[in-house]
Tab-separated table of C-alpha atoms in Angstrom:
chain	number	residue	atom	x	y	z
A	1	UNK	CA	-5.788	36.229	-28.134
A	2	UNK	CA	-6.169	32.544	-27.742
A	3	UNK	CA	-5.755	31.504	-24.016
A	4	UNK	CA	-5.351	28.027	-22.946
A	5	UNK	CA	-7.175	28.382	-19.396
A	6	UNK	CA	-6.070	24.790	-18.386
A	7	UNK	CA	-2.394	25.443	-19.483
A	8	UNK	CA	-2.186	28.570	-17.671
A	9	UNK	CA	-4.408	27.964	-14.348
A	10	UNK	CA	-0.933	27.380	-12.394
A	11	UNK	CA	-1.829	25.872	-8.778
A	12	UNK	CA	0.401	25.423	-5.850
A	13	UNK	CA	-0.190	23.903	-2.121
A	14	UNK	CA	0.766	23.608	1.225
A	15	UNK	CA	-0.956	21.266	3.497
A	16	UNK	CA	0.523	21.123	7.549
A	17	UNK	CA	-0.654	19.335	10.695
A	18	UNK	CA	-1.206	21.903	13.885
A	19	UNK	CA	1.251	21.769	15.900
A	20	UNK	CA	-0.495	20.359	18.889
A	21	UNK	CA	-2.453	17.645	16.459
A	22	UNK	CA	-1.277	13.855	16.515
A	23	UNK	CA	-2.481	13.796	12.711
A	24	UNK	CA	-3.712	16.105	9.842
A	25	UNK	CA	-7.609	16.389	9.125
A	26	UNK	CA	-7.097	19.323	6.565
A	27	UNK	CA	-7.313	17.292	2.963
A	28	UNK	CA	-7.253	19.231	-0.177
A	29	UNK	CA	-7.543	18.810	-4.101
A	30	UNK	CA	-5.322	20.519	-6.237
A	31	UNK	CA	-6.522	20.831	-9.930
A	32	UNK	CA	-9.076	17.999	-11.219
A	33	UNK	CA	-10.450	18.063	-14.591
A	34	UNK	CA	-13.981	17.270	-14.807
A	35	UNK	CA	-14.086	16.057	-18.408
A	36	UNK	CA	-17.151	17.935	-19.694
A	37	UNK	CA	-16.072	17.970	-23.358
A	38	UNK	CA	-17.792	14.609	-23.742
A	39	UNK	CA	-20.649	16.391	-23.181
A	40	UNK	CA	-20.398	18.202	-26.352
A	41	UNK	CA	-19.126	21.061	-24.265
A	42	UNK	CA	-15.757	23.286	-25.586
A	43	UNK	CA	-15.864	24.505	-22.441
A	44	UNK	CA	-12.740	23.609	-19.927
A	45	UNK	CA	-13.699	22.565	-16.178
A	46	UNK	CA	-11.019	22.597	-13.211
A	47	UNK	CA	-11.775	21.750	-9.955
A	48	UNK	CA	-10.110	22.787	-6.600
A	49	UNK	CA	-11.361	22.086	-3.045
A	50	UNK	CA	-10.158	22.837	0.599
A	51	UNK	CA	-11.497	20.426	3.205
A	52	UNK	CA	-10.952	21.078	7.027
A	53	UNK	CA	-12.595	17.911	9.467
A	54	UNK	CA	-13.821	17.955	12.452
A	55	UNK	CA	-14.057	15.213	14.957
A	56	UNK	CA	-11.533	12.879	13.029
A	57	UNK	CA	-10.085	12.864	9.503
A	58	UNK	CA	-13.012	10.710	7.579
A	59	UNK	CA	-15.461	12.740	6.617
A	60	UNK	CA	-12.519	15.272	4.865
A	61	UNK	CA	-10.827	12.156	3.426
A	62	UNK	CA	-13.539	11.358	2.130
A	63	UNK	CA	-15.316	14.347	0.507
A	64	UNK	CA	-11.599	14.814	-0.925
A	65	UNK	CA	-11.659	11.856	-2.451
A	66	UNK	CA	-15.199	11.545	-3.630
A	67	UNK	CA	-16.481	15.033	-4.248
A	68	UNK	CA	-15.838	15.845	-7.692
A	69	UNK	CA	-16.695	12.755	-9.130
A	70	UNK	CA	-19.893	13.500	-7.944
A	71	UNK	CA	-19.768	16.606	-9.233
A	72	UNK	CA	-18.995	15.513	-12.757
A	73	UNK	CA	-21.883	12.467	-12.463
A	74	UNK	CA	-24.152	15.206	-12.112
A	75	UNK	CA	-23.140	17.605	-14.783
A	76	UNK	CA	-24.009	14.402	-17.151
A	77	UNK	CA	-27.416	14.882	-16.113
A	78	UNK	CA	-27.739	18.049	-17.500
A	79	UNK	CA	-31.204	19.021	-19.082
A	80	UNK	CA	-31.924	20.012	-22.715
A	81	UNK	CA	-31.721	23.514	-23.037
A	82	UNK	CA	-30.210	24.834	-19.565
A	83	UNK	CA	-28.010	27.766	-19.171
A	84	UNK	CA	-24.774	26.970	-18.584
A	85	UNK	CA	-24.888	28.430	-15.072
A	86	UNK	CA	-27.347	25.992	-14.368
A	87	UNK	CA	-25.563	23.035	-15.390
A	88	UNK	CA	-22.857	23.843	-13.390
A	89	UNK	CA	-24.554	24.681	-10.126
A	90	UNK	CA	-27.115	22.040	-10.756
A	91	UNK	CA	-24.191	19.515	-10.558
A	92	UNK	CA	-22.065	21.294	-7.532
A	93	UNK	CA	-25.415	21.054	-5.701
A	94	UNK	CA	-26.297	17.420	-6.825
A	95	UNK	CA	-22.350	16.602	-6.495
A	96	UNK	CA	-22.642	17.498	-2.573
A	97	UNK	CA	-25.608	16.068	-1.761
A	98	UNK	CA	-24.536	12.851	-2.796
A	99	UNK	CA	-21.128	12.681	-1.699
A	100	UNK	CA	-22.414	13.496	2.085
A	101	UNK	CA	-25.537	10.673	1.748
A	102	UNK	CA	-22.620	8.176	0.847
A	103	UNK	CA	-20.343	9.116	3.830
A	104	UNK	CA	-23.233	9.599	5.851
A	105	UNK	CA	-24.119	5.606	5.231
A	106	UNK	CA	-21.208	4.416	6.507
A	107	UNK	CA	-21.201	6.739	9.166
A	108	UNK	CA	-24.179	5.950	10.451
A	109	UNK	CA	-23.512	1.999	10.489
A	110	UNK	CA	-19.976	2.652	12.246
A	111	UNK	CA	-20.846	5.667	14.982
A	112	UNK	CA	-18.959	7.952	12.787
A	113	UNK	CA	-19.363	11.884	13.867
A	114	UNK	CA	-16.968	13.279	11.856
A	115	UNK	CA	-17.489	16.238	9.724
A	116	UNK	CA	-15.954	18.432	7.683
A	117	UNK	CA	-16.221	21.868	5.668
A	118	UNK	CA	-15.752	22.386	1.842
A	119	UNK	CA	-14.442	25.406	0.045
A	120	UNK	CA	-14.144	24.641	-3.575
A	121	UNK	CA	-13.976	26.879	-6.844
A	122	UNK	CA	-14.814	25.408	-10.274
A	123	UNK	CA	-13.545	27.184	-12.992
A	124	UNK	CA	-15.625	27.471	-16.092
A	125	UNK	CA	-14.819	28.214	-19.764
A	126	UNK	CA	-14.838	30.433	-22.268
A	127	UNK	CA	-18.398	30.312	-23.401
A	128	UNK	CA	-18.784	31.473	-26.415
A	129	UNK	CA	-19.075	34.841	-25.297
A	130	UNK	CA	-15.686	34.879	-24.111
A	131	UNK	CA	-16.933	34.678	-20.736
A	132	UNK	CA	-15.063	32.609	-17.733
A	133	UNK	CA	-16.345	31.998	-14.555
A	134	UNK	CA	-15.489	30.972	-10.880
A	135	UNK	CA	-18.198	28.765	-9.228
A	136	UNK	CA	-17.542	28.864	-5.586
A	137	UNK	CA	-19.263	26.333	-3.322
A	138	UNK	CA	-18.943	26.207	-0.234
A	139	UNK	CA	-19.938	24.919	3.289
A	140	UNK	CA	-18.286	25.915	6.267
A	141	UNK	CA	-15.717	28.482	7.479
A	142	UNK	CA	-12.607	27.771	4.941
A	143	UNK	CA	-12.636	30.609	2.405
A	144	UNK	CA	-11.539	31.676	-0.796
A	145	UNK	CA	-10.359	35.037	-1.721
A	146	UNK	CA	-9.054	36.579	-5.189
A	147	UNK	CA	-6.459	38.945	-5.571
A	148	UNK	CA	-6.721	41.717	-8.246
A	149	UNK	CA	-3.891	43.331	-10.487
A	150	UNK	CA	-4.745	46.330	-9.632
A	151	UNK	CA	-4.458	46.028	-5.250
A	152	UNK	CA	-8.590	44.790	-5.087
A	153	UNK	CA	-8.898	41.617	-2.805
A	154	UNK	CA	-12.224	40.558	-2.614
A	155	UNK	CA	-14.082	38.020	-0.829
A	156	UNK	CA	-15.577	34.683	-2.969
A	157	UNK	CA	-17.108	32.637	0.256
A	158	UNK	CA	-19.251	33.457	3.350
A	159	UNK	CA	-17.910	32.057	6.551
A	160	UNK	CA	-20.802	29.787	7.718
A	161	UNK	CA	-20.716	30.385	11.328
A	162	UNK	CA	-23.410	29.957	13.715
A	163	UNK	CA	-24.487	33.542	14.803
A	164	UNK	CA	-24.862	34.449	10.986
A	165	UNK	CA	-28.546	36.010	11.542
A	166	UNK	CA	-29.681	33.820	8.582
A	167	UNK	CA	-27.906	31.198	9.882
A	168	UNK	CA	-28.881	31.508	13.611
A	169	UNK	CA	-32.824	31.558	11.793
A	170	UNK	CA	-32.519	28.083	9.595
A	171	UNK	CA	-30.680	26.291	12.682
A	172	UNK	CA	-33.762	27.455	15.567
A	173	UNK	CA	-36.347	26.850	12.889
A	174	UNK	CA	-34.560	23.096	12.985
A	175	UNK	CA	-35.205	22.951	16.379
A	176	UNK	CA	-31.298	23.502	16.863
A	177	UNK	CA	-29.998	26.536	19.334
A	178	UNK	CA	-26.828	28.661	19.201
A	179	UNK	CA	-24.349	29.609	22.115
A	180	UNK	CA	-21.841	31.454	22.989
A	181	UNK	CA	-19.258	29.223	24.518
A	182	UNK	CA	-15.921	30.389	25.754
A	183	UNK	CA	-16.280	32.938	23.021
A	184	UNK	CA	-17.039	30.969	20.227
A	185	UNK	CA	-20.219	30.665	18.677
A	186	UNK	CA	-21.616	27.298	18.728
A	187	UNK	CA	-24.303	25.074	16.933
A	188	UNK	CA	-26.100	23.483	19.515
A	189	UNK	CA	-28.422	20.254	19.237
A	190	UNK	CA	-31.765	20.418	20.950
A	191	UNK	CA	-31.492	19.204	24.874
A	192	UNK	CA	-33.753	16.071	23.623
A	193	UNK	CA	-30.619	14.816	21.465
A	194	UNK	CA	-27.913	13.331	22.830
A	195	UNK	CA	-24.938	13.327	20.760
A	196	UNK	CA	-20.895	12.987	22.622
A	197	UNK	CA	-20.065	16.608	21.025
A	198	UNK	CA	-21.168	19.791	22.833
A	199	UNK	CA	-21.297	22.090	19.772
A	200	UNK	CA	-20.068	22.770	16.255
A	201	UNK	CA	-18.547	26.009	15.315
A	202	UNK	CA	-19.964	26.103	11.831
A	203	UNK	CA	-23.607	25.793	10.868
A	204	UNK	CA	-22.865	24.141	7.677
A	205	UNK	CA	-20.669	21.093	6.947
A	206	UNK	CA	-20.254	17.798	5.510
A	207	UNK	CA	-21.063	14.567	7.766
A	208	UNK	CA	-21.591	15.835	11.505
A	209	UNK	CA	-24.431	12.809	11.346
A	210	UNK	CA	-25.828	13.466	14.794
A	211	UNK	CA	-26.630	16.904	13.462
A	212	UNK	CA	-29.048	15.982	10.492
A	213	UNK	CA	-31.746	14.666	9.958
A	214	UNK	CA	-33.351	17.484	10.772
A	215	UNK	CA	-30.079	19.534	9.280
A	216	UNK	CA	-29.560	21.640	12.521
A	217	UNK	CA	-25.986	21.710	10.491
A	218	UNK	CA	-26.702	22.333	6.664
A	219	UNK	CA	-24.581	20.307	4.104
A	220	UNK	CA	-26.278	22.575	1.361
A	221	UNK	CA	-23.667	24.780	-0.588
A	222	UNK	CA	-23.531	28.408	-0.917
A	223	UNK	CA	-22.940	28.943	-4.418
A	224	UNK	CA	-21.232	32.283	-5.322
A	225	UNK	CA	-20.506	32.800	-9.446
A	226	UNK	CA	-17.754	35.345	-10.269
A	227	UNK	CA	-17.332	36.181	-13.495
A	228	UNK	CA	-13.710	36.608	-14.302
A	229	UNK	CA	-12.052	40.245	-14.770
A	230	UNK	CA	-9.649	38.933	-18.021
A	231	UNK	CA	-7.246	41.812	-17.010
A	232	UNK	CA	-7.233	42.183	-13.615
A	233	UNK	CA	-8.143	38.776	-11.732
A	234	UNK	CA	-4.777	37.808	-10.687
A	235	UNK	CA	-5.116	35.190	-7.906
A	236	UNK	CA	-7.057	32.828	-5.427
A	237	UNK	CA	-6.378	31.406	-2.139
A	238	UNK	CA	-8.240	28.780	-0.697
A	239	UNK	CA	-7.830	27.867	2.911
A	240	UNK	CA	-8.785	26.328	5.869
A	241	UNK	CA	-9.367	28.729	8.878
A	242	UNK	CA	-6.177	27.839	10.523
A	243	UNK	CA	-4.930	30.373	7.947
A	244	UNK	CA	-7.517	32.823	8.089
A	245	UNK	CA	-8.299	32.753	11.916
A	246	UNK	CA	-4.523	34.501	11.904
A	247	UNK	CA	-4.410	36.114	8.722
A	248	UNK	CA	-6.405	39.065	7.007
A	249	UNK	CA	-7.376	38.482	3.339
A	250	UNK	CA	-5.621	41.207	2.588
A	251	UNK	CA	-2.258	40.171	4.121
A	252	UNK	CA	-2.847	36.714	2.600
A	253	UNK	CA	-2.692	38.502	-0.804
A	254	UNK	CA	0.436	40.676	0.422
A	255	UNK	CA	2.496	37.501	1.308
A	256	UNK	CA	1.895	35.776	-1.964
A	257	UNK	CA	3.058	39.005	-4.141
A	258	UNK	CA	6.144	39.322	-2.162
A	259	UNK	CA	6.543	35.472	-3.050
A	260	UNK	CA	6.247	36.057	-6.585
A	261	UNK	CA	8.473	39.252	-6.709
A	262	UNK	CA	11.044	37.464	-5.086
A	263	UNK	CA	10.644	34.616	-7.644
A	264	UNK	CA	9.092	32.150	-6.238
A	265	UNK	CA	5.934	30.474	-7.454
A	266	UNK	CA	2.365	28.878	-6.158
A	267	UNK	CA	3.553	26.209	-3.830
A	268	UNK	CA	5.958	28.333	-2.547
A	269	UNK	CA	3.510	31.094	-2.060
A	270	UNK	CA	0.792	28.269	0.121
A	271	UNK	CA	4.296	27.456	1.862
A	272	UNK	CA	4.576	31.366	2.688
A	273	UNK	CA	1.351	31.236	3.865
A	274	UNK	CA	0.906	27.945	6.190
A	275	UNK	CA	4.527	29.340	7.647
A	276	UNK	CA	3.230	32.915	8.764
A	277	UNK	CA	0.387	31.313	10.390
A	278	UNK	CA	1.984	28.761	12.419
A	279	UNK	CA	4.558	32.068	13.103
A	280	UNK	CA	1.500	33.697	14.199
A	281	UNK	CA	-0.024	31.581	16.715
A	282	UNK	CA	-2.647	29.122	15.188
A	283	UNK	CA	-3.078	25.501	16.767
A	284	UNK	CA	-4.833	24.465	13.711
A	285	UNK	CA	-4.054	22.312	10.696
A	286	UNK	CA	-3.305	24.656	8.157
A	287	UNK	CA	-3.815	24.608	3.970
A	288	UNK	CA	-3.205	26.992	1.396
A	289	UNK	CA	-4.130	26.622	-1.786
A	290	UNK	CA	-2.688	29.297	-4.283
A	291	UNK	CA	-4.022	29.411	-7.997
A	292	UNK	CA	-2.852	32.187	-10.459
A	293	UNK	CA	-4.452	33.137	-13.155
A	294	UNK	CA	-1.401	32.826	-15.285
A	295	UNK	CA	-2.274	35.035	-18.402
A	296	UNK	CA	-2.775	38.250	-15.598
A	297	UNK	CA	0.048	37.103	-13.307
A	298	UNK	CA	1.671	40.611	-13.187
């Protein structure tokens, strides 16, 4: 059966300010093609990306705005002969590093210590095996999870927080330290440094200049490849922790179904879920980012 994967990726979102918050530093992008067929390639690429900031709305603005052209200047570079797994992390990795040396610039030149976290999922193909695949790349503690047909939820992204032991390791051996802090763990810069901010609560991000150079904070992506389950892959959610810090994955997944039994559809179903979390407590900005898998939706 002939399935048009960009026809039938159906996306919806819901992006909302905190309650307590004078203005939103959650950005998102909803479904960009990175035009790889010029690269001889048949297969399709879609990007999607949650961005939550920290310490102003900048740095997210601006990795929103810049990341997956980056991304797709990369891929052009791609070397004779590479797998296509390669090609594609070679250009999520090359995509971020650039995008946070070009923020990090201007930052430096205007005192700017914002930061912010990515969560993004590239989807990729067929290959000619049939094969398509999720590249997830993140930084930071927004996280995507997919939803199975048959009741599986499954994790895509690591939460990058501090007191990860591998984590905790890469920021000491950077001279950084990590503390609990009114119970939350923090990334702390070495007493020699002075910097306005006390701590971060993520040990990888975007920006955050005052933490780099050495990367006590790491802007390098995790890269997790899942290779999608024709049958049974159903859905995604990417969000920014002002969903999940409320919400299990697991419930996340719940609300959307009952969405979509009752007839709604993807931005209804990141509506669902921004509403339940501000019902449940959360201070935070919050963003959903629903995408179905529209030849599995059940």
């Amino acid at each position: 059966v002939e399935i048009d994967v960009e026809e039938q990726l159906l996306s919806g979102l819901s992006n909302e300010k905190g309650p307590t918050k004078d203005r939103c530093e959650d950005f998102a992008v909803n479904k960009v093609k990175l035009p790889i067929g010029v690269l001889g390639e048949s297969a399709t690429c879609i990007f999607y990306g949650v961005f939550d900031g920290h310490g102003g709305s900048s740095c997210a603005e601006y990795t929103s705005a810049h990341l997956a052209k980056n991304i797709l200047t990369r891929m052009r570079d791609r070397p004779k002969g590479a797998s296509d797994e390669a090609f594609v992390r070679g250009g999520l990795m090359g995509g971020f590093k650039q995008t946070e040396h070009n923020f990090l610039q201007q930052a430096r030149r205007v005192e700017d210590r914002a930061g912010t976290t990515a969560c993004t999922m590239t989807v990729f193909g067929p290959d000619e095996q049939s094969r398509l695949r999720l590249f997830l790349a993140n930084v930071g503690d927004s996280r995507a999870v997919l939803g199975k047909a048959s009741g599986g939820v499954v994790r895509l992204t690591q939460d990058h927080k501090p007191n990860l032991p591998e984590e905790k390791k890469r920021i000491e051996a950077a001279g950084g330290g990590v503390a609990e802090i009114a119970g939350i763990w923090r990334c702390m810069l070495p007493r020699n440094r002075v910097s306005p901010i006390l701590g971060l609560a993520v040990s990888r991000a975007l920006g955050d200049k005052d933490f780099k150079r050495p990367d006590i904070v790491s802007a390098e992506p995790e890269i997790t490849i899942h290779e999608v389950d024709w049958d049974d892959d159903e859905l995604v959610i990417i969000a920014s922790d002002g969903i999940w810090d409320v919400i299990t994955d697991r419930d996340a997944v719940k609300i959307v179904r009952e969405v979509f039994s009752a007839g709604g559809d993807e931005e209804k179903a990141a509506q669902a879920l921004t509403t339940k979390a501000l019902e449940k407590g959360t201070h935070d900005d919050r963003t959903a980012l629903v995408v179905t898998l529209g030849w599995c939706k059940s």
